[in-house]
Amino acid sequence: EEEEGEEEEESAWSCEGVEWKRRKVRTKESQTATPNYDRARPSNSGTGKLVLVLRNAKDALSSLHHFRGLPQDGWSGNRHGPGSFRRFLLLDDCPNAMGCAFSWIKESDEAVEALLDGASPPRALVVYYEALVRDLPGQLRRLHSFLGLPPLTDAKLSAVRSACSLSSMSGSSTGRFRQTTRKGGIGDWKRHFDDGQSREFDAVFNR
C-alpha cells in the first residue's frame, strides 16, 4: 500500500537498444526502485540480453495477495479498501506499489518483440514459471544455452535445485524477506477466485 507523503522520481536508462524508465518510490520507511518499461526500440547493434520470467497472471495475483502477510482490505475488499482482487484489475491509477500488472505485461511483450526483431542470435528469452517447476533441469539448460554459458554439470544442477527449494530459501532469508517466501503452487488461484471473478479477470486480460 502507498503511504502518505510518498515521493516519486523517474529517470531514464538504456540497455543497448532498449530504453527503460526507472521509477523510484520513496516512503517514510523505505525506498524501492522498480523498472517501468517506457518503450522498446529494435536495435541490432547491441549484445545485451533480456530474460523474462512469466507466470499465470491469476496465480501471480494470488501470490501477491499473500505477499508479506495478508492485506487489511482482504481479497474482496472491506472498509479498509477495495481488496487485492479489485486493486489488481485497476488499469488507471492502480494503487499497488508496483503499478498496474497489465501495463507491465503489455510493455514486457513489446520489449521482447523489439529484441527479437531481426536479431541473430535472439536477444530475448521467455521462461515460464510453470516450466521451471515441472522441469527445472531442462529450463536451466535452455537458459545456459541462451546466455552462452558452458553446459551445466550434474553437480551444478543438483546445487541449483537445492538452492531453489522452498526450505533452502526460507532458511536463508532473514527479517522482512522471510515473509515473502510462501508455497503457493501452480493453480493456487482456484482457491481464491469464484466463477464471476475468473470471468472478469479474463475480460480485463484480453482487452
PDB file of C-alpha atoms in Angstrom:
ATOM      1  CA  GLU A   1       0.000   0.000   0.000  1.00  0.00           C
ATOM      2  CA  GLU A   2       1.190   3.528  -0.654  1.00  0.00           C
ATOM      3  CA  GLU A   3       1.956   5.729   2.305  1.00  0.00           C
ATOM      4  CA  GLU A   4       1.145   9.378   2.837  1.00  0.00           C
ATOM      5  CA  GLY A   5       3.996  11.684   1.966  1.00  0.00           C
ATOM      6  CA  GLU A   6       5.318   9.442  -0.784  1.00  0.00           C
ATOM      7  CA  GLU A   7       7.533  10.976  -3.455  1.00  0.00           C
ATOM      8  CA  GLU A   8       8.238   9.602  -6.880  1.00  0.00           C
ATOM      9  CA  GLU A   9      11.158  10.168  -9.247  1.00  0.00           C
ATOM     10  CA  GLU A  10      11.671   8.874 -12.753  1.00  0.00           C
ATOM     11  CA  SER A  11      14.995   8.501 -14.513  1.00  0.00           C
ATOM     12  CA  ALA A  12      15.624   7.063 -17.954  1.00  0.00           C
ATOM     13  CA  TRP A  13      18.240   4.400 -18.580  1.00  0.00           C
ATOM     14  CA  SER A  14      19.038   2.222 -21.550  1.00  0.00           C
ATOM     15  CA  CYS A  15      20.403  -1.221 -22.308  1.00  0.00           C
ATOM     16  CA  GLU A  16      21.734  -1.411 -25.848  1.00  0.00           C
ATOM     17  CA  GLY A  17      18.715  -0.581 -27.956  1.00  0.00           C
ATOM     18  CA  VAL A  18      16.017  -0.787 -25.305  1.00  0.00           C
ATOM     19  CA  GLU A  19      15.053   2.305 -23.384  1.00  0.00           C
ATOM     20  CA  TRP A  20      13.529   1.903 -19.943  1.00  0.00           C
ATOM     21  CA  LYS A  21      12.359   4.215 -17.247  1.00  0.00           C
ATOM     22  CA  ARG A  22      13.228   3.587 -13.628  1.00  0.00           C
ATOM     23  CA  ARG A  23      10.697   4.701 -11.072  1.00  0.00           C
ATOM     24  CA  LYS A  24      11.944   5.383  -7.572  1.00  0.00           C
ATOM     25  CA  VAL A  25       9.309   5.370  -4.880  1.00  0.00           C
ATOM     26  CA  ARG A  26      10.262   6.894  -1.542  1.00  0.00           C
ATOM     27  CA  THR A  27       8.159   6.321   1.552  1.00  0.00           C
ATOM     28  CA  LYS A  28       8.697   7.233   5.176  1.00  0.00           C
ATOM     29  CA  GLU A  29      10.305   3.875   5.895  1.00  0.00           C
ATOM     30  CA  SER A  30      11.900   2.669   2.684  1.00  0.00           C
ATOM     31  CA  GLN A  31      12.931   3.397  -0.875  1.00  0.00           C
ATOM     32  CA  THR A  32      12.379   0.982  -3.734  1.00  0.00           C
ATOM     33  CA  ALA A  33      13.304   1.143  -7.391  1.00  0.00           C
ATOM     34  CA  THR A  34      11.099  -0.708  -9.848  1.00  0.00           C
ATOM     35  CA  PRO A  35      11.688  -0.970 -13.607  1.00  0.00           C
ATOM     36  CA  ASN A  36       8.856   0.622 -15.537  1.00  0.00           C
ATOM     37  CA  TYR A  37       9.110  -0.205 -19.243  1.00  0.00           C
ATOM     38  CA  ASP A  38       8.760   3.066 -21.126  1.00  0.00           C
ATOM     39  CA  ARG A  39       9.312   1.938 -24.693  1.00  0.00           C
ATOM     40  CA  ALA A  40      11.483  -0.516 -26.581  1.00  0.00           C
ATOM     41  CA  ARG A  41      13.036   0.087 -29.996  1.00  0.00           C
ATOM     42  CA  PRO A  42      14.552  -2.601 -32.231  1.00  0.00           C
ATOM     43  CA  SER A  43      18.326  -2.485 -32.468  1.00  0.00           C
ATOM     44  CA  ASN A  44      20.744  -4.981 -33.965  1.00  0.00           C
ATOM     45  CA  SER A  45      23.813  -3.128 -32.737  1.00  0.00           C
ATOM     46  CA  GLY A  46      23.738  -4.275 -29.127  1.00  0.00           C
ATOM     47  CA  THR A  47      24.628  -7.521 -27.416  1.00  0.00           C
ATOM     48  CA  GLY A  48      22.652  -7.233 -24.174  1.00  0.00           C
ATOM     49  CA  LYS A  49      20.090  -9.935 -23.486  1.00  0.00           C
ATOM     50  CA  LEU A  50      16.769  -9.972 -21.670  1.00  0.00           C
ATOM     51  CA  VAL A  51      15.390 -12.940 -19.721  1.00  0.00           C
ATOM     52  CA  LEU A  52      11.713 -12.515 -18.868  1.00  0.00           C
ATOM     53  CA  VAL A  53      10.069 -14.894 -16.386  1.00  0.00           C
ATOM     54  CA  LEU A  54       6.277 -15.132 -16.726  1.00  0.00           C
ATOM     55  CA  ARG A  55       3.652 -16.841 -14.601  1.00  0.00           C
ATOM     56  CA  ASN A  56      -0.072 -17.452 -14.891  1.00  0.00           C
ATOM     57  CA  ALA A  57      -1.427 -13.991 -14.063  1.00  0.00           C
ATOM     58  CA  LYS A  58      -4.140 -15.377 -11.790  1.00  0.00           C
ATOM     59  CA  ASP A  59      -1.546 -17.238  -9.755  1.00  0.00           C
ATOM     60  CA  ALA A  60       0.546 -14.054  -9.673  1.00  0.00           C
ATOM     61  CA  LEU A  61      -2.400 -12.200  -8.132  1.00  0.00           C
ATOM     62  CA  SER A  62      -2.949 -14.962  -5.565  1.00  0.00           C
ATOM     63  CA  SER A  63       0.725 -14.813  -4.624  1.00  0.00           C
ATOM     64  CA  LEU A  64       0.667 -11.013  -4.391  1.00  0.00           C
ATOM     65  CA  HIS A  65      -2.350 -11.266  -2.064  1.00  0.00           C
ATOM     66  CA  HIS A  66      -0.171 -13.150   0.440  1.00  0.00           C
ATOM     67  CA  PHE A  67       2.952 -11.025  -0.091  1.00  0.00           C
ATOM     68  CA  ARG A  68       4.419 -10.167   3.332  1.00  0.00           C
ATOM     69  CA  GLY A  69       1.152 -11.052   5.061  1.00  0.00           C
ATOM     70  CA  LEU A  70      -2.498 -10.664   4.143  1.00  0.00           C
ATOM     71  CA  PRO A  71      -3.630  -7.077   3.404  1.00  0.00           C
ATOM     72  CA  GLN A  72      -6.079  -5.300   5.667  1.00  0.00           C
ATOM     73  CA  ASP A  73      -8.665  -4.992   2.909  1.00  0.00           C
ATOM     74  CA  GLY A  74      -8.637  -8.736   2.254  1.00  0.00           C
ATOM     75  CA  TRP A  75      -9.366 -10.383  -1.086  1.00  0.00           C
ATOM     76  CA  SER A  76     -12.745  -8.861  -1.948  1.00  0.00           C
ATOM     77  CA  GLY A  77     -12.498  -5.587  -0.045  1.00  0.00           C
ATOM     78  CA  ASN A  78     -13.865  -4.089   3.151  1.00  0.00           C
ATOM     79  CA  ARG A  79     -13.831  -0.760   4.992  1.00  0.00           C
ATOM     80  CA  HIS A  80     -10.039  -0.632   4.621  1.00  0.00           C
ATOM     81  CA  GLY A  81     -10.038  -0.689   0.832  1.00  0.00           C
ATOM     82  CA  PRO A  82     -11.131  -2.407  -2.403  1.00  0.00           C
ATOM     83  CA  GLY A  83      -9.259  -5.677  -1.770  1.00  0.00           C
ATOM     84  CA  SER A  84      -6.469  -7.460  -3.621  1.00  0.00           C
ATOM     85  CA  PHE A  85      -8.670  -8.634  -6.494  1.00  0.00           C
ATOM     86  CA  ARG A  86     -10.113  -5.223  -7.305  1.00  0.00           C
ATOM     87  CA  ARG A  87      -6.799  -3.370  -6.900  1.00  0.00           C
ATOM     88  CA  PHE A  88      -5.078  -5.757  -9.313  1.00  0.00           C
ATOM     89  CA  LEU A  89      -7.687  -5.119 -12.017  1.00  0.00           C
ATOM     90  CA  LEU A  90      -7.464  -1.324 -11.863  1.00  0.00           C
ATOM     91  CA  LEU A  91      -5.956  -0.182 -15.154  1.00  0.00           C
ATOM     92  CA  ASP A  92      -5.865   3.513 -14.273  1.00  0.00           C
ATOM     93  CA  ASP A  93      -4.482   4.926 -11.030  1.00  0.00           C
ATOM     94  CA  CYS A  94      -3.602   1.473  -9.714  1.00  0.00           C
ATOM     95  CA  PRO A  95      -2.692   1.901  -6.016  1.00  0.00           C
ATOM     96  CA  ASN A  96      -0.354  -1.119  -5.901  1.00  0.00           C
ATOM     97  CA  ALA A  97       3.293  -0.222  -5.261  1.00  0.00           C
ATOM     98  CA  MET A  98       4.458  -1.888  -8.487  1.00  0.00           C
ATOM     99  CA  GLY A  99       1.765  -0.221 -10.582  1.00  0.00           C
ATOM    100  CA  CYS A 100      -0.641  -1.892 -12.995  1.00  0.00           C
ATOM    101  CA  ALA A 101       0.299  -5.504 -13.743  1.00  0.00           C
ATOM    102  CA  PHE A 102      -1.498  -5.472 -17.088  1.00  0.00           C
ATOM    103  CA  SER A 103       0.567  -2.480 -18.268  1.00  0.00           C
ATOM    104  CA  TRP A 104       3.702  -4.359 -17.258  1.00  0.00           C
ATOM    105  CA  ILE A 105       2.576  -7.419 -19.238  1.00  0.00           C
ATOM    106  CA  LYS A 106       1.912  -5.332 -22.353  1.00  0.00           C
ATOM    107  CA  GLU A 107       5.160  -3.387 -22.129  1.00  0.00           C
ATOM    108  CA  SER A 108       7.193  -6.533 -21.442  1.00  0.00           C
ATOM    109  CA  ASP A 109       5.731  -8.112 -24.553  1.00  0.00           C
ATOM    110  CA  GLU A 110       6.735  -5.063 -26.591  1.00  0.00           C
ATOM    111  CA  ALA A 111      10.277  -5.182 -25.173  1.00  0.00           C
ATOM    112  CA  VAL A 112      10.651  -8.869 -26.072  1.00  0.00           C
ATOM    113  CA  GLU A 113       9.368  -8.282 -29.603  1.00  0.00           C
ATOM    114  CA  ALA A 114      11.813  -5.404 -30.045  1.00  0.00           C
ATOM    115  CA  LEU A 115      14.776  -7.541 -29.006  1.00  0.00           C
ATOM    116  CA  LEU A 116      13.716 -10.435 -31.242  1.00  0.00           C
ATOM    117  CA  ASP A 117      13.064  -8.297 -34.313  1.00  0.00           C
ATOM    118  CA  GLY A 118      15.848  -9.115 -36.758  1.00  0.00           C
ATOM    119  CA  ALA A 119      18.280 -10.105 -34.012  1.00  0.00           C
ATOM    120  CA  SER A 120      20.547 -13.070 -34.674  1.00  0.00           C
ATOM    121  CA  PRO A 121      21.094 -14.761 -32.323  1.00  0.00           C
ATOM    122  CA  PRO A 122      17.896 -13.851 -30.410  1.00  0.00           C
ATOM    123  CA  ARG A 123      18.403 -11.340 -27.612  1.00  0.00           C
ATOM    124  CA  ALA A 124      15.338 -12.200 -25.532  1.00  0.00           C
ATOM    125  CA  LEU A 125      14.195 -15.384 -23.822  1.00  0.00           C
ATOM    126  CA  VAL A 126      10.839 -16.004 -22.165  1.00  0.00           C
ATOM    127  CA  VAL A 127      10.866 -18.509 -19.317  1.00  0.00           C
ATOM    128  CA  TYR A 128       7.632 -19.719 -17.754  1.00  0.00           C
ATOM    129  CA  TYR A 129       7.396 -20.303 -14.011  1.00  0.00           C
ATOM    130  CA  GLU A 130       5.291 -23.400 -14.596  1.00  0.00           C
ATOM    131  CA  ALA A 131       8.001 -24.866 -16.835  1.00  0.00           C
ATOM    132  CA  LEU A 132      10.629 -24.163 -14.170  1.00  0.00           C
ATOM    133  CA  VAL A 133       8.574 -26.053 -11.601  1.00  0.00           C
ATOM    134  CA  ARG A 134       7.904 -29.026 -13.856  1.00  0.00           C
ATOM    135  CA  ASP A 135      11.332 -29.298 -15.495  1.00  0.00           C
ATOM    136  CA  LEU A 136      13.963 -27.214 -13.719  1.00  0.00           C
ATOM    137  CA  PRO A 137      16.975 -29.003 -15.268  1.00  0.00           C
ATOM    138  CA  GLY A 138      15.596 -28.595 -18.801  1.00  0.00           C
ATOM    139  CA  GLN A 139      14.841 -24.887 -18.296  1.00  0.00           C
ATOM    140  CA  LEU A 140      18.257 -24.256 -16.723  1.00  0.00           C
ATOM    141  CA  ARG A 141      19.956 -25.850 -19.721  1.00  0.00           C
ATOM    142  CA  ARG A 142      17.823 -23.689 -22.006  1.00  0.00           C
ATOM    143  CA  LEU A 143      18.834 -20.587 -20.061  1.00  0.00           C
ATOM    144  CA  HIS A 144      22.529 -21.512 -20.109  1.00  0.00           C
ATOM    145  CA  SER A 145      22.405 -22.065 -23.856  1.00  0.00           C
ATOM    146  CA  PHE A 146      20.735 -18.699 -24.422  1.00  0.00           C
ATOM    147  CA  LEU A 147      23.349 -16.897 -22.310  1.00  0.00           C
ATOM    148  CA  GLY A 148      26.207 -18.717 -23.999  1.00  0.00           C
ATOM    149  CA  LEU A 149      27.383 -20.366 -20.777  1.00  0.00           C
ATOM    150  CA  PRO A 150      29.159 -23.730 -20.518  1.00  0.00           C
ATOM    151  CA  PRO A 151      26.896 -26.800 -20.225  1.00  0.00           C
ATOM    152  CA  LEU A 152      25.668 -27.483 -16.716  1.00  0.00           C
ATOM    153  CA  THR A 153      27.230 -30.415 -14.909  1.00  0.00           C
ATOM    154  CA  ASP A 154      25.071 -32.777 -12.847  1.00  0.00           C
ATOM    155  CA  ALA A 155      26.711 -31.391  -9.704  1.00  0.00           C
ATOM    156  CA  LYS A 156      25.777 -27.811 -10.587  1.00  0.00           C
ATOM    157  CA  LEU A 157      22.216 -28.815 -11.484  1.00  0.00           C
ATOM    158  CA  SER A 158      21.863 -30.528  -8.136  1.00  0.00           C
ATOM    159  CA  ALA A 159      23.241 -27.468  -6.314  1.00  0.00           C
ATOM    160  CA  VAL A 160      20.859 -25.094  -8.101  1.00  0.00           C
ATOM    161  CA  ARG A 161      17.876 -27.373  -7.443  1.00  0.00           C
ATOM    162  CA  SER A 162      18.767 -27.466  -3.753  1.00  0.00           C
ATOM    163  CA  ALA A 163      19.239 -23.680  -3.557  1.00  0.00           C
ATOM    164  CA  CYS A 164      15.858 -23.088  -5.237  1.00  0.00           C
ATOM    165  CA  SER A 165      13.906 -25.308  -2.847  1.00  0.00           C
ATOM    166  CA  LEU A 166      11.380 -23.704  -0.511  1.00  0.00           C
ATOM    167  CA  SER A 167      13.187 -24.988   2.573  1.00  0.00           C
ATOM    168  CA  SER A 168      16.505 -23.552   1.400  1.00  0.00           C
ATOM    169  CA  MET A 169      15.082 -20.138   0.524  1.00  0.00           C
ATOM    170  CA  SER A 170      13.108 -19.969   3.777  1.00  0.00           C
ATOM    171  CA  GLY A 171      16.155 -20.920   5.800  1.00  0.00           C
ATOM    172  CA  SER A 172      18.480 -18.421   4.120  1.00  0.00           C
ATOM    173  CA  SER A 173      16.049 -15.489   4.271  1.00  0.00           C
ATOM    174  CA  THR A 174      16.144 -13.132   7.226  1.00  0.00           C
ATOM    175  CA  GLY A 175      13.929 -10.388   8.586  1.00  0.00           C
ATOM    176  CA  ARG A 176      11.251  -8.997   6.287  1.00  0.00           C
ATOM    177  CA  PHE A 177      12.466 -11.060   3.303  1.00  0.00           C
ATOM    178  CA  ARG A 178      11.397 -14.263   5.056  1.00  0.00           C
ATOM    179  CA  GLN A 179       7.825 -13.021   4.859  1.00  0.00           C
ATOM    180  CA  THR A 180       7.951 -13.167   1.055  1.00  0.00           C
ATOM    181  CA  THR A 181       8.612 -16.932   0.959  1.00  0.00           C
ATOM    182  CA  ARG A 182       5.453 -18.965   0.536  1.00  0.00           C
ATOM    183  CA  LYS A 183       4.481 -22.254  -1.059  1.00  0.00           C
ATOM    184  CA  GLY A 184       1.640 -21.371  -3.421  1.00  0.00           C
ATOM    185  CA  GLY A 185       1.877 -23.860  -6.257  1.00  0.00           C
ATOM    186  CA  ILE A 186       0.568 -23.914  -9.806  1.00  0.00           C
ATOM    187  CA  GLY A 187      -3.189 -23.337  -9.975  1.00  0.00           C
ATOM    188  CA  ASP A 188      -3.425 -21.887  -6.458  1.00  0.00           C
ATOM    189  CA  TRP A 189      -5.663 -19.143  -7.889  1.00  0.00           C
ATOM    190  CA  LYS A 190      -8.569 -21.611  -7.951  1.00  0.00           C
ATOM    191  CA  ARG A 191      -8.730 -21.430  -4.152  1.00  0.00           C
ATOM    192  CA  HIS A 192      -9.337 -17.675  -4.281  1.00  0.00           C
ATOM    193  CA  PHE A 193     -11.326 -16.871  -7.450  1.00  0.00           C
ATOM    194  CA  ASP A 194     -15.021 -17.541  -7.781  1.00  0.00           C
ATOM    195  CA  ASP A 195     -16.502 -18.073 -11.254  1.00  0.00           C
ATOM    196  CA  GLY A 196     -17.522 -14.429 -11.641  1.00  0.00           C
ATOM    197  CA  GLN A 197     -14.092 -13.135 -10.663  1.00  0.00           C
ATOM    198  CA  SER A 198     -12.404 -15.540 -13.064  1.00  0.00           C
ATOM    199  CA  ARG A 199     -14.551 -14.292 -15.952  1.00  0.00           C
ATOM    200  CA  GLU A 200     -13.971 -10.649 -15.016  1.00  0.00           C
ATOM    201  CA  PHE A 201     -10.215 -11.221 -14.837  1.00  0.00           C
ATOM    202  CA  ASP A 202     -10.219 -12.886 -18.271  1.00  0.00           C
ATOM    203  CA  ALA A 203     -12.158  -9.971 -19.754  1.00  0.00           C
ATOM    204  CA  VAL A 204      -9.604  -7.427 -18.469  1.00  0.00           C
ATOM    205  CA  PHE A 205      -6.663  -9.597 -19.526  1.00  0.00           C
ATOM    206  CA  ASN A 206      -7.998  -9.996 -23.088  1.00  0.00           C
ATOM    207  CA  ARG A 207      -8.647  -6.310 -23.730  1.00  0.00           C
TER     208      ARG A 207
END
